[in-house]
Amino acid sequence: MTMMLLLVFLSTVFIGVHAAEIGKPHSTVIALTGKTFDEHINDPANGLWLLKFYAPWCGHCKKLEPVLNQVAPFLTGKMAIGKIDCTVEKALCKRFEVRGYPTLKYYRDTEYHDYPSGRDADSIITFGEKMSDRAVQIISTYDDAKSVLLDKFPVAFIAYDPDVTNNEDSLASIDASGATDAEKEMEKFIQSNERTRVFGQVARRWQAQGSFGLLSPNSLSEEIAKFFEGSDTPPSNSFIARIEVDVPIKLYTGEITSDSVSEFVTANNLPVVVELGGHNFRFAGRKGKPLAIGVYDPNDEVKKNKFRQEMKEYATRGAHKDGYVFGTMDGKKWDKFLGQFSITKESLPELFVLDVPKRVFWQDSSVFGVSDFINAIENGEIEAKEQEARKKIHLKNSLIDL
């Protein structure tokens, strides 16, 4: 009888804890199973999730575990964190096509995306705070666009529409929610017309991959003109501008539809030369273009900066710049992964090109200079080679599954 009472007591405690988890913002990492996954993910109290798919034996997973435990309390009410043991929850991990550990995804608004940021505590907290903030900021000047938007992310998209008005009807839906004056003002602008509504929807969907701003209708004409400086595109009534520090502005002045704006954003949401690592390699490699990867020695700051600047100049002005995604990699940190491409510490800095989906690459240590190397590939002077089979790549390297 005593044992039966104990079991009843423990069952009651367990049910109480489980019930408490649903409907409340999480402050700890939640272990999710096939039975509890959908219930937690669809909990309105936790609208944004960071999900870790892992295996208990995985070294990188073990390193990440205390980091997630550390940041979870700081993100209470902003982003919930869940973990799924793929050695147990095999069906769940198959559902999400998990092929390497750890795999990180985030969930919001019924959609799952690959997590695009770093795996240290600061990066995860910054991501959670960014994603829990409003997706679109109001700006008045070009300098505001640079200081406010590029402070949080290296790439920003700014929309302008002269027909933006302070639509009072748009406030009705948020007055009861206790929204701040700034949020109400933002909502008024976004709900002004179909074009700004589309931009707001796209901004929320792709918030993880960029910063988004809406130029105030009160902005001076000279401020608007700054977005067209150095461009062959004449000033238009409405536009979307992509900005990045020390990179020419790219303008979109076409039809404003969800598909067209999403296409413009997703095609341009990486820096012209992106620092590559385990958190974004797969994302960058699936942009529909080969990766031109500049590998540098982190201990030689002078050569590193000179090499990166050379890549940036080609990525913005080179003859074949539109045919590649340009990135850099730390040759010391990723030496095991880079070894399969015949990249050695002695040859740095060095450029090679990798087609991730096709698993072929181009490498030749005798060709120097970014322009010369790309031209040699385009002219067929460097032959493509097959990338090693996955089973031969070092299992502890987090870039194994690309």
mmCIF file of C-alpha atoms in Angstrom:
data_model
loop_
_atom_site.group_PDB
_atom_site.id
_atom_site.type_symbol
_atom_site.label_atom_id
_atom_site.label_comp_id
_atom_site.label_asym_id
_atom_site.label_seq_id
_atom_site.Cartn_x
_atom_site.Cartn_y
_atom_site.Cartn_z
ATOM 1 C CA MET A 1 0.000 0.000 0.000
ATOM 2 C CA THR A 2 2.840 2.365 0.858
ATOM 3 C CA MET A 3 4.474 1.745 -2.524
ATOM 4 C CA MET A 4 1.157 2.376 -4.295
ATOM 5 C CA LEU A 5 0.713 5.704 -2.495
ATOM 6 C CA LEU A 6 4.260 6.677 -3.416
ATOM 7 C CA LEU A 7 3.609 5.930 -7.093
ATOM 8 C CA VAL A 8 0.396 7.953 -7.025
ATOM 9 C CA PHE A 9 2.239 10.846 -5.373
ATOM 10 C CA LEU A 10 5.056 10.769 -7.931
ATOM 11 C CA SER A 11 2.572 10.597 -10.794
ATOM 12 C CA THR A 12 0.753 13.622 -9.416
ATOM 13 C CA VAL A 13 4.002 15.545 -9.112
ATOM 14 C CA PHE A 14 5.012 14.635 -12.664
ATOM 15 C CA ILE A 15 1.633 15.661 -14.090
ATOM 16 C CA GLY A 16 1.771 18.922 -12.171
ATOM 17 C CA VAL A 17 5.230 19.742 -13.491
ATOM 18 C CA HIS A 18 4.230 18.865 -17.051
ATOM 19 C CA ALA A 19 1.090 21.017 -16.828
ATOM 20 C CA ALA A 20 3.106 23.904 -15.455
ATOM 21 C CA GLU A 21 5.424 23.782 -18.445
ATOM 22 C CA ILE A 22 2.558 24.367 -20.868
ATOM 23 C CA GLY A 23 1.187 27.897 -20.834
ATOM 24 C CA LYS A 24 4.217 29.446 -19.131
ATOM 25 C CA PRO A 25 7.416 30.907 -20.606
ATOM 26 C CA HIS A 26 10.226 28.390 -20.160
ATOM 27 C CA SER A 27 13.314 29.312 -18.151
ATOM 28 C CA THR A 28 15.139 25.985 -18.534
ATOM 29 C CA VAL A 29 16.013 23.701 -21.436
ATOM 30 C CA ILE A 30 13.045 21.404 -22.127
ATOM 31 C CA ALA A 31 13.613 17.771 -23.119
ATOM 32 C CA LEU A 32 11.167 17.098 -25.957
ATOM 33 C CA THR A 33 9.898 13.709 -27.094
ATOM 34 C CA GLY A 34 7.746 12.476 -29.921
ATOM 35 C CA LYS A 35 4.756 12.566 -27.574
ATOM 36 C CA THR A 36 5.329 16.060 -26.169
ATOM 37 C CA PHE A 37 6.949 17.858 -29.114
ATOM 38 C CA ASP A 38 3.920 19.283 -30.922
ATOM 39 C CA GLU A 39 2.192 20.236 -27.675
ATOM 40 C CA HIS A 40 5.153 22.339 -26.560
ATOM 41 C CA ILE A 41 5.916 23.825 -29.963
ATOM 42 C CA ASN A 42 2.320 25.012 -30.376
ATOM 43 C CA ASP A 43 2.164 26.524 -26.882
ATOM 44 C CA PRO A 44 1.232 30.239 -27.328
ATOM 45 C CA ALA A 45 3.298 31.127 -24.251
ATOM 46 C CA ASN A 46 6.445 30.091 -26.126
ATOM 47 C CA GLY A 47 6.132 31.313 -29.695
ATOM 48 C CA LEU A 48 9.857 31.178 -30.546
ATOM 49 C CA TRP A 49 11.952 28.039 -30.042
ATOM 50 C CA LEU A 50 15.592 27.094 -30.448
ATOM 51 C CA LEU A 51 15.785 23.326 -30.961
ATOM 52 C CA LYS A 52 18.883 21.178 -30.456
ATOM 53 C CA PHE A 53 18.900 17.737 -32.059
ATOM 54 C CA TYR A 54 21.739 15.773 -30.486
ATOM 55 C CA ALA A 55 23.304 12.448 -29.569
ATOM 56 C CA PRO A 56 24.624 11.864 -26.018
ATOM 57 C CA TRP A 57 28.005 10.648 -27.326
ATOM 58 C CA CYS A 58 28.580 13.728 -29.528
ATOM 59 C CA GLY A 59 31.467 15.882 -28.274
ATOM 60 C CA HIS A 60 30.176 19.137 -29.776
ATOM 61 C CA CYS A 61 26.751 18.416 -28.252
ATOM 62 C CA LYS A 62 28.318 18.019 -24.814
ATOM 63 C CA LYS A 63 30.088 21.368 -25.185
ATOM 64 C CA LEU A 64 26.859 23.070 -26.217
ATOM 65 C CA GLU A 65 24.755 21.671 -23.355
ATOM 66 C CA PRO A 66 26.076 23.945 -20.545
ATOM 67 C CA VAL A 67 25.867 26.953 -22.870
ATOM 68 C CA LEU A 68 22.161 26.356 -23.472
ATOM 69 C CA ASN A 69 21.562 25.747 -19.766
ATOM 70 C CA GLN A 70 23.317 29.039 -19.048
ATOM 71 C CA VAL A 71 21.348 31.185 -21.500
ATOM 72 C CA ALA A 72 17.875 29.682 -20.971
ATOM 73 C CA PRO A 73 17.015 31.838 -17.888
ATOM 74 C CA PHE A 74 18.122 35.023 -19.684
ATOM 75 C CA LEU A 75 15.750 34.274 -22.567
ATOM 76 C CA THR A 76 12.643 33.535 -20.490
ATOM 77 C CA GLY A 77 9.645 34.995 -22.287
ATOM 78 C CA LYS A 78 11.690 35.642 -25.430
ATOM 79 C CA MET A 79 12.872 32.276 -26.726
ATOM 80 C CA ALA A 80 12.310 28.783 -25.386
ATOM 81 C CA ILE A 81 15.015 26.150 -25.784
ATOM 82 C CA GLY A 82 14.293 22.489 -26.434
ATOM 83 C CA LYS A 83 16.497 19.424 -26.895
ATOM 84 C CA ILE A 84 15.763 16.177 -28.704
ATOM 85 C CA ASP A 85 17.853 13.036 -28.137
ATOM 86 C CA CYS A 86 18.097 11.472 -31.592
ATOM 87 C CA THR A 87 19.291 8.121 -30.238
ATOM 88 C CA VAL A 88 15.879 7.807 -28.579
ATOM 89 C CA GLU A 89 13.565 9.992 -30.673
ATOM 90 C CA LYS A 90 14.574 8.526 -34.033
ATOM 91 C CA ALA A 91 11.250 9.201 -35.757
ATOM 92 C CA LEU A 92 11.283 12.843 -34.672
ATOM 93 C CA CYS A 93 14.818 13.357 -35.929
ATOM 94 C CA LYS A 94 13.970 11.638 -39.210
ATOM 95 C CA ARG A 95 11.035 14.023 -39.580
ATOM 96 C CA PHE A 96 13.487 16.939 -39.518
ATOM 97 C CA GLU A 97 16.100 15.188 -41.693
ATOM 98 C CA VAL A 98 18.773 15.421 -39.016
ATOM 99 C CA ARG A 99 22.036 14.095 -40.444
ATOM 100 C CA GLY A 100 24.667 15.521 -38.105
ATOM 101 C CA TYR A 101 25.027 16.505 -34.468
ATOM 102 C CA PRO A 102 24.234 18.899 -33.079
ATOM 103 C CA THR A 103 21.663 20.214 -35.529
ATOM 104 C CA LEU A 104 20.127 23.510 -34.453
ATOM 105 C CA LYS A 105 16.847 24.833 -35.797
ATOM 106 C CA TYR A 106 14.518 27.595 -34.737
ATOM 107 C CA TYR A 107 10.729 27.645 -34.929
ATOM 108 C CA ARG A 108 8.305 30.546 -35.233
ATOM 109 C CA ASP A 109 4.995 31.182 -36.997
ATOM 110 C CA THR A 110 4.557 27.496 -37.977
ATOM 111 C CA GLU A 111 7.909 27.428 -39.822
ATOM 112 C CA TYR A 112 11.211 25.696 -39.037
ATOM 113 C CA HIS A 113 14.530 27.171 -40.177
ATOM 114 C CA ASP A 114 18.202 26.305 -39.740
ATOM 115 C CA TYR A 115 19.652 28.333 -36.863
ATOM 116 C CA PRO A 116 21.964 30.892 -38.530
ATOM 117 C CA SER A 117 24.006 32.324 -35.671
ATOM 118 C CA GLY A 118 26.922 31.390 -33.419
ATOM 119 C CA ARG A 119 26.860 28.742 -30.701
ATOM 120 C CA ASP A 120 28.381 30.760 -27.870
ATOM 121 C CA ALA A 121 26.244 32.270 -25.108
ATOM 122 C CA ASP A 122 26.426 35.851 -26.390
ATOM 123 C CA SER A 123 25.388 34.872 -29.925
ATOM 124 C CA ILE A 124 22.436 32.798 -28.742
ATOM 125 C CA ILE A 125 21.200 35.537 -26.404
ATOM 126 C CA THR A 126 21.608 38.158 -29.135
ATOM 127 C CA PHE A 127 19.639 35.953 -31.535
ATOM 128 C CA GLY A 128 16.819 35.436 -29.031
ATOM 129 C CA GLU A 129 16.588 39.140 -28.261
ATOM 130 C CA LYS A 130 16.664 40.098 -31.944
ATOM 131 C CA MET A 131 13.954 37.607 -32.858
ATOM 132 C CA SER A 132 11.717 38.667 -29.960
ATOM 133 C CA ASP A 133 11.994 42.333 -30.957
ATOM 134 C CA ARG A 134 9.762 43.824 -33.655
ATOM 135 C CA ALA A 135 10.927 42.866 -37.124
ATOM 136 C CA VAL A 136 10.802 46.360 -38.648
ATOM 137 C CA GLN A 137 12.263 49.580 -37.246
ATOM 138 C CA ILE A 138 11.227 53.106 -38.258
ATOM 139 C CA ILE A 139 14.120 55.210 -39.520
ATOM 140 C CA SER A 140 14.305 58.786 -40.786
ATOM 141 C CA THR A 141 17.752 59.135 -42.350
ATOM 142 C CA TYR A 142 20.398 57.152 -44.178
ATOM 143 C CA ASP A 143 22.702 57.512 -41.162
ATOM 144 C CA ASP A 144 19.940 56.065 -38.955
ATOM 145 C CA ALA A 145 19.756 53.077 -41.271
ATOM 146 C CA LYS A 146 23.467 52.424 -40.807
ATOM 147 C CA SER A 147 23.684 53.068 -37.065
ATOM 148 C CA VAL A 148 20.431 51.425 -35.961
ATOM 149 C CA LEU A 149 20.077 48.511 -38.359
ATOM 150 C CA LEU A 150 23.682 47.553 -39.122
ATOM 151 C CA ASP A 151 24.529 47.617 -35.431
ATOM 152 C CA LYS A 152 22.623 44.340 -35.020
ATOM 153 C CA PHE A 153 23.354 42.578 -38.298
ATOM 154 C CA PRO A 154 25.848 43.120 -41.144
ATOM 155 C CA VAL A 155 23.106 43.365 -43.790
ATOM 156 C CA ALA A 156 19.938 45.484 -43.685
ATOM 157 C CA PHE A 157 16.937 46.085 -45.931
ATOM 158 C CA ILE A 158 15.166 49.446 -45.958
ATOM 159 C CA ALA A 159 11.803 50.060 -47.612
ATOM 160 C CA TYR A 160 10.358 53.392 -48.660
ATOM 161 C CA ASP A 161 6.855 54.120 -49.870
ATOM 162 C CA PRO A 162 5.553 57.689 -50.223
ATOM 163 C CA ASP A 163 1.998 56.492 -49.670
ATOM 164 C CA VAL A 164 2.704 55.435 -46.077
ATOM 165 C CA THR A 165 0.177 57.060 -43.761
ATOM 166 C CA ASN A 166 -0.703 56.875 -40.100
ATOM 167 C CA ASN A 167 -3.690 54.603 -40.550
ATOM 168 C CA GLU A 168 -5.694 54.902 -37.336
ATOM 169 C CA ASP A 169 -7.806 51.844 -38.192
ATOM 170 C CA SER A 170 -4.709 49.664 -37.932
ATOM 171 C CA LEU A 171 -4.484 50.380 -34.201
ATOM 172 C CA ALA A 172 -7.744 48.640 -33.389
ATOM 173 C CA SER A 173 -6.180 45.193 -33.438
ATOM 174 C CA ILE A 174 -3.364 46.062 -31.035
ATOM 175 C CA ASP A 175 -4.931 48.586 -28.637
ATOM 176 C CA ALA A 176 -6.081 45.797 -26.341
ATOM 177 C CA SER A 177 -2.663 44.160 -26.245
ATOM 178 C CA GLY A 178 -0.914 46.875 -24.258
ATOM 179 C CA ALA A 179 1.473 47.649 -27.088
ATOM 180 C CA THR A 180 3.856 50.553 -26.538
ATOM 181 C CA ASP A 181 3.497 53.823 -28.433
ATOM 182 C CA ALA A 182 6.503 52.898 -30.580
ATOM 183 C CA GLU A 183 4.913 49.568 -31.508
ATOM 184 C CA LYS A 184 1.645 51.307 -32.354
ATOM 185 C CA GLU A 185 3.455 53.833 -34.533
ATOM 186 C CA MET A 186 5.273 51.030 -36.314
ATOM 187 C CA GLU A 187 2.061 49.106 -36.825
ATOM 188 C CA LYS A 188 0.388 52.176 -38.314
ATOM 189 C CA PHE A 189 3.110 52.530 -40.903
ATOM 190 C CA ILE A 190 3.208 48.843 -41.800
ATOM 191 C CA GLN A 191 -0.572 48.569 -42.183
ATOM 192 C CA SER A 192 -0.774 51.713 -44.358
ATOM 193 C CA ASN A 193 -1.001 49.871 -47.665
ATOM 194 C CA GLU A 194 -0.429 46.529 -49.332
ATOM 195 C CA ARG A 195 3.224 47.216 -50.195
ATOM 196 C CA THR A 196 4.258 47.995 -46.626
ATOM 197 C CA ARG A 197 2.194 45.087 -45.304
ATOM 198 C CA VAL A 198 4.080 42.744 -47.639
ATOM 199 C CA PHE A 199 7.413 44.173 -46.495
ATOM 200 C CA GLY A 200 6.412 43.676 -42.854
ATOM 201 C CA GLN A 201 5.456 40.054 -43.476
ATOM 202 C CA VAL A 202 8.700 39.314 -45.331
ATOM 203 C CA ALA A 203 10.722 41.058 -42.612
ATOM 204 C CA ARG A 204 9.195 38.885 -39.911
ATOM 205 C CA ARG A 205 9.718 35.697 -41.889
ATOM 206 C CA TRP A 206 13.402 36.458 -42.619
ATOM 207 C CA GLN A 207 14.201 38.415 -39.459
ATOM 208 C CA ALA A 208 16.960 35.959 -38.517
ATOM 209 C CA GLN A 209 18.884 36.704 -41.708
ATOM 210 C CA GLY A 210 18.845 40.499 -41.722
ATOM 211 C CA SER A 211 17.719 43.775 -40.194
ATOM 212 C CA PHE A 212 14.708 45.592 -41.633
ATOM 213 C CA GLY A 213 13.667 49.227 -41.592
ATOM 214 C CA LEU A 214 10.880 51.372 -42.970
ATOM 215 C CA LEU A 215 11.847 54.876 -44.030
ATOM 216 C CA SER A 216 9.547 57.444 -42.454
ATOM 217 C CA PRO A 217 7.235 59.298 -44.874
ATOM 218 C CA ASN A 218 8.525 62.486 -43.242
ATOM 219 C CA SER A 219 12.087 61.821 -44.444
ATOM 220 C CA LEU A 220 13.604 64.656 -46.460
ATOM 221 C CA SER A 221 14.030 64.175 -50.205
ATOM 222 C CA GLU A 222 17.819 64.505 -49.890
ATOM 223 C CA GLU A 223 17.840 61.594 -47.428
ATOM 224 C CA ILE A 224 15.866 59.463 -49.859
ATOM 225 C CA ALA A 225 18.250 60.416 -52.669
ATOM 226 C CA LYS A 226 21.211 59.056 -50.674
ATOM 227 C CA PHE A 227 19.961 55.533 -51.291
ATOM 228 C CA PHE A 228 20.403 56.091 -55.042
ATOM 229 C CA GLU A 229 23.917 57.557 -54.938
ATOM 230 C CA GLY A 230 26.282 55.678 -57.231
ATOM 231 C CA SER A 231 23.399 53.737 -58.758
ATOM 232 C CA ASP A 232 22.268 53.612 -62.374
ATOM 233 C CA THR A 233 18.706 53.307 -61.097
ATOM 234 C CA PRO A 234 16.826 56.634 -61.142
ATOM 235 C CA PRO A 235 15.022 57.624 -57.908
ATOM 236 C CA SER A 236 11.630 55.955 -57.760
ATOM 237 C CA ASN A 237 8.467 56.447 -55.765
ATOM 238 C CA SER A 238 8.972 53.250 -53.795
ATOM 239 C CA PHE A 239 11.990 50.998 -53.331
ATOM 240 C CA ILE A 240 13.763 48.476 -51.131
ATOM 241 C CA ALA A 241 17.469 49.050 -50.522
ATOM 242 C CA ARG A 242 20.028 46.520 -49.314
ATOM 243 C CA ILE A 243 22.840 48.156 -47.344
ATOM 244 C CA GLU A 244 26.129 46.922 -45.887
ATOM 245 C CA VAL A 245 29.129 48.846 -44.580
ATOM 246 C CA ASP A 246 31.607 49.788 -47.338
ATOM 247 C CA VAL A 247 29.538 48.007 -49.995
ATOM 248 C CA PRO A 248 27.532 49.667 -52.810
ATOM 249 C CA ILE A 249 23.789 49.868 -52.155
ATOM 250 C CA LYS A 250 21.668 47.359 -54.065
ATOM 251 C CA LEU A 251 18.167 48.517 -55.009
ATOM 252 C CA TYR A 252 14.931 46.715 -55.761
ATOM 253 C CA THR A 253 12.289 48.820 -57.515
ATOM 254 C CA GLY A 254 10.138 46.068 -58.988
ATOM 255 C CA GLU A 255 6.703 44.800 -58.093
ATOM 256 C CA ILE A 256 6.116 44.461 -54.351
ATOM 257 C CA THR A 257 4.753 40.972 -53.788
ATOM 258 C CA SER A 258 5.562 38.474 -51.071
ATOM 259 C CA ASP A 259 7.384 36.197 -53.520
ATOM 260 C CA SER A 260 9.390 38.939 -55.250
ATOM 261 C CA VAL A 261 10.481 40.662 -52.032
ATOM 262 C CA SER A 262 11.345 37.327 -50.385
ATOM 263 C CA GLU A 263 13.428 36.418 -53.430
ATOM 264 C CA PHE A 264 15.323 39.728 -53.245
ATOM 265 C CA VAL A 265 15.947 39.341 -49.510
ATOM 266 C CA THR A 266 17.043 35.698 -49.586
ATOM 267 C CA ALA A 267 19.342 36.310 -52.562
ATOM 268 C CA ASN A 268 21.092 39.179 -50.766
ATOM 269 C CA ASN A 269 20.967 38.454 -47.027
ATOM 270 C CA LEU A 270 24.590 37.357 -46.660
ATOM 271 C CA PRO A 271 27.478 39.835 -46.391
ATOM 272 C CA VAL A 272 29.381 40.076 -49.687
ATOM 273 C CA VAL A 273 32.179 38.199 -47.889
ATOM 274 C CA VAL A 274 30.775 36.129 -45.043
ATOM 275 C CA GLU A 275 32.790 34.509 -42.246
ATOM 276 C CA LEU A 276 31.976 30.812 -42.540
ATOM 277 C CA GLY A 277 31.630 28.305 -39.724
ATOM 278 C CA GLY A 278 29.505 25.441 -38.487
ATOM 279 C CA HIS A 279 26.507 27.718 -37.894
ATOM 280 C CA ASN A 280 26.145 29.025 -41.458
ATOM 281 C CA PHE A 281 28.155 26.840 -43.850
ATOM 282 C CA ARG A 282 25.203 24.775 -44.988
ATOM 283 C CA PHE A 283 23.027 27.886 -45.380
ATOM 284 C CA ALA A 284 25.656 29.664 -47.490
ATOM 285 C CA GLY A 285 26.401 26.541 -49.508
ATOM 286 C CA ARG A 286 22.805 26.158 -50.579
ATOM 287 C CA LYS A 287 22.373 29.582 -52.133
ATOM 288 C CA GLY A 288 22.453 28.071 -55.611
ATOM 289 C CA LYS A 289 26.044 29.162 -56.295
ATOM 290 C CA PRO A 290 29.475 27.640 -55.588
ATOM 291 C CA LEU A 291 31.291 28.905 -52.501
ATOM 292 C CA ALA A 292 34.528 30.808 -53.118
ATOM 293 C CA ILE A 293 36.300 30.250 -49.788
ATOM 294 C CA GLY A 294 39.310 32.253 -48.700
ATOM 295 C CA VAL A 295 41.218 30.399 -45.978
ATOM 296 C CA TYR A 296 43.416 32.519 -43.722
ATOM 297 C CA ASP A 297 45.908 32.109 -40.892
ATOM 298 C CA PRO A 298 44.316 33.719 -37.786
ATOM 299 C CA ASN A 299 47.775 34.428 -36.376
ATOM 300 C CA ASP A 300 48.746 36.647 -39.318
ATOM 301 C CA GLU A 301 46.419 39.630 -39.008
ATOM 302 C CA VAL A 302 48.086 41.652 -41.777
ATOM 303 C CA LYS A 303 47.779 38.945 -44.447
ATOM 304 C CA LYS A 304 44.299 38.046 -43.230
ATOM 305 C CA ASN A 305 42.971 41.605 -43.612
ATOM 306 C CA LYS A 306 44.687 42.128 -46.970
ATOM 307 C CA PHE A 307 43.292 38.845 -48.311
ATOM 308 C CA ARG A 308 39.793 39.621 -47.047
ATOM 309 C CA GLN A 309 39.888 43.080 -48.631
ATOM 310 C CA GLU A 310 40.958 41.554 -51.956
ATOM 311 C CA MET A 311 38.011 39.166 -51.769
ATOM 312 C CA LYS A 312 35.621 41.989 -50.887
ATOM 313 C CA GLU A 313 36.761 44.054 -53.856
ATOM 314 C CA TYR A 314 36.225 41.140 -56.225
ATOM 315 C CA ALA A 315 32.864 40.240 -54.642
ATOM 316 C CA THR A 316 31.591 43.772 -55.316
ATOM 317 C CA ARG A 317 33.257 44.574 -58.640
ATOM 318 C CA GLY A 318 34.745 41.382 -60.120
ATOM 319 C CA ALA A 319 33.813 40.124 -63.571
ATOM 320 C CA HIS A 320 32.236 36.916 -62.241
ATOM 321 C CA LYS A 321 31.052 38.213 -58.840
ATOM 322 C CA ASP A 322 27.433 37.173 -59.422
ATOM 323 C CA GLY A 323 28.385 33.546 -60.001
ATOM 324 C CA TYR A 324 29.712 32.815 -56.509
ATOM 325 C CA VAL A 325 29.037 33.224 -52.802
ATOM 326 C CA PHE A 326 32.206 34.593 -51.206
ATOM 327 C CA GLY A 327 33.358 33.636 -47.724
ATOM 328 C CA THR A 328 36.370 33.288 -45.455
ATOM 329 C CA MET A 329 37.381 30.536 -43.034
ATOM 330 C CA ASP A 330 39.774 30.242 -40.121
ATOM 331 C CA GLY A 331 42.434 27.822 -41.365
ATOM 332 C CA LYS A 332 43.456 26.835 -37.846
ATOM 333 C CA LYS A 333 39.991 26.250 -36.402
ATOM 334 C CA TRP A 334 38.753 24.245 -39.394
ATOM 335 C CA ASP A 335 42.018 22.536 -40.386
ATOM 336 C CA LYS A 336 40.601 18.995 -40.256
ATOM 337 C CA PHE A 337 37.694 19.891 -42.520
ATOM 338 C CA LEU A 338 39.926 21.847 -44.913
ATOM 339 C CA GLY A 339 42.480 19.041 -45.183
ATOM 340 C CA GLN A 340 40.280 17.138 -47.626
ATOM 341 C CA PHE A 341 40.667 20.046 -50.072
ATOM 342 C CA SER A 342 44.493 19.935 -49.885
ATOM 343 C CA ILE A 343 44.547 23.178 -47.882
ATOM 344 C CA THR A 344 47.527 23.271 -45.516
ATOM 345 C CA LYS A 345 48.771 25.801 -42.965
ATOM 346 C CA GLU A 346 51.850 26.415 -45.088
ATOM 347 C CA SER A 347 49.800 27.528 -48.118
ATOM 348 C CA LEU A 348 47.703 30.184 -46.345
ATOM 349 C CA PRO A 349 46.130 32.434 -47.320
ATOM 350 C CA GLU A 350 44.557 30.385 -50.108
ATOM 351 C CA LEU A 351 41.359 30.395 -52.118
ATOM 352 C CA PHE A 352 39.386 27.365 -53.257
ATOM 353 C CA VAL A 353 35.873 26.890 -54.625
ATOM 354 C CA LEU A 354 33.358 24.305 -53.399
ATOM 355 C CA ASP A 355 30.013 23.347 -54.924
ATOM 356 C CA VAL A 356 28.271 22.026 -51.811
ATOM 357 C CA PRO A 357 25.268 20.202 -53.376
ATOM 358 C CA LYS A 358 27.397 18.566 -56.093
ATOM 359 C CA ARG A 359 30.273 17.838 -53.667
ATOM 360 C CA VAL A 360 32.972 18.952 -56.110
ATOM 361 C CA PHE A 361 35.716 21.531 -55.585
ATOM 362 C CA TRP A 362 38.424 23.473 -57.408
ATOM 363 C CA GLN A 363 41.839 23.954 -55.773
ATOM 364 C CA ASP A 364 45.266 24.898 -57.111
ATOM 365 C CA SER A 365 47.936 26.321 -54.807
ATOM 366 C CA SER A 366 49.952 27.561 -57.776
ATOM 367 C CA VAL A 367 47.317 30.140 -58.790
ATOM 368 C CA PHE A 368 47.510 33.308 -56.692
ATOM 369 C CA GLY A 369 45.052 36.179 -56.449
ATOM 370 C CA VAL A 370 41.265 36.059 -56.243
ATOM 371 C CA SER A 371 40.687 37.391 -59.755
ATOM 372 C CA ASP A 372 43.247 35.051 -61.345
ATOM 373 C CA PHE A 373 41.835 32.034 -59.508
ATOM 374 C CA ILE A 374 38.209 32.701 -60.481
ATOM 375 C CA ASN A 375 39.232 33.414 -64.075
ATOM 376 C CA ALA A 376 41.178 30.139 -64.184
ATOM 377 C CA ILE A 377 38.069 28.233 -63.108
ATOM 378 C CA GLU A 378 35.862 30.069 -65.605
ATOM 379 C CA ASN A 379 38.356 29.319 -68.384
ATOM 380 C CA GLY A 380 38.534 25.623 -67.477
ATOM 381 C CA GLU A 381 42.181 25.827 -66.419
ATOM 382 C CA ILE A 382 41.511 24.252 -62.998
ATOM 383 C CA GLU A 383 39.804 20.868 -63.018
ATOM 384 C CA ALA A 384 36.994 19.984 -60.629
ATOM 385 C CA LYS A 385 37.699 17.273 -58.047
ATOM 386 C CA GLU A 386 35.279 15.166 -56.036
ATOM 387 C CA GLN A 387 34.907 15.876 -52.318
ATOM 388 C CA GLU A 388 35.660 13.016 -49.933
ATOM 389 C CA ALA A 389 32.822 10.704 -48.963
ATOM 390 C CA ARG A 390 31.276 11.644 -45.621
ATOM 391 C CA LYS A 391 32.423 8.465 -43.911
ATOM 392 C CA LYS A 392 36.057 9.430 -44.512
ATOM 393 C CA ILE A 393 35.760 12.879 -42.953
ATOM 394 C CA HIS A 394 36.789 13.348 -39.323
ATOM 395 C CA LEU A 395 33.670 12.560 -37.282
ATOM 396 C CA LYS A 396 34.339 15.197 -34.649
ATOM 397 C CA ASN A 397 34.346 18.060 -37.122
ATOM 398 C CA SER A 398 31.084 20.011 -36.961
ATOM 399 C CA LEU A 399 31.255 20.720 -40.686
ATOM 400 C CA ILE A 400 31.038 17.023 -41.554
ATOM 401 C CA ASP A 401 27.407 17.215 -42.636
ATOM 402 C CA LEU A 402 27.304 19.776 -45.419
#
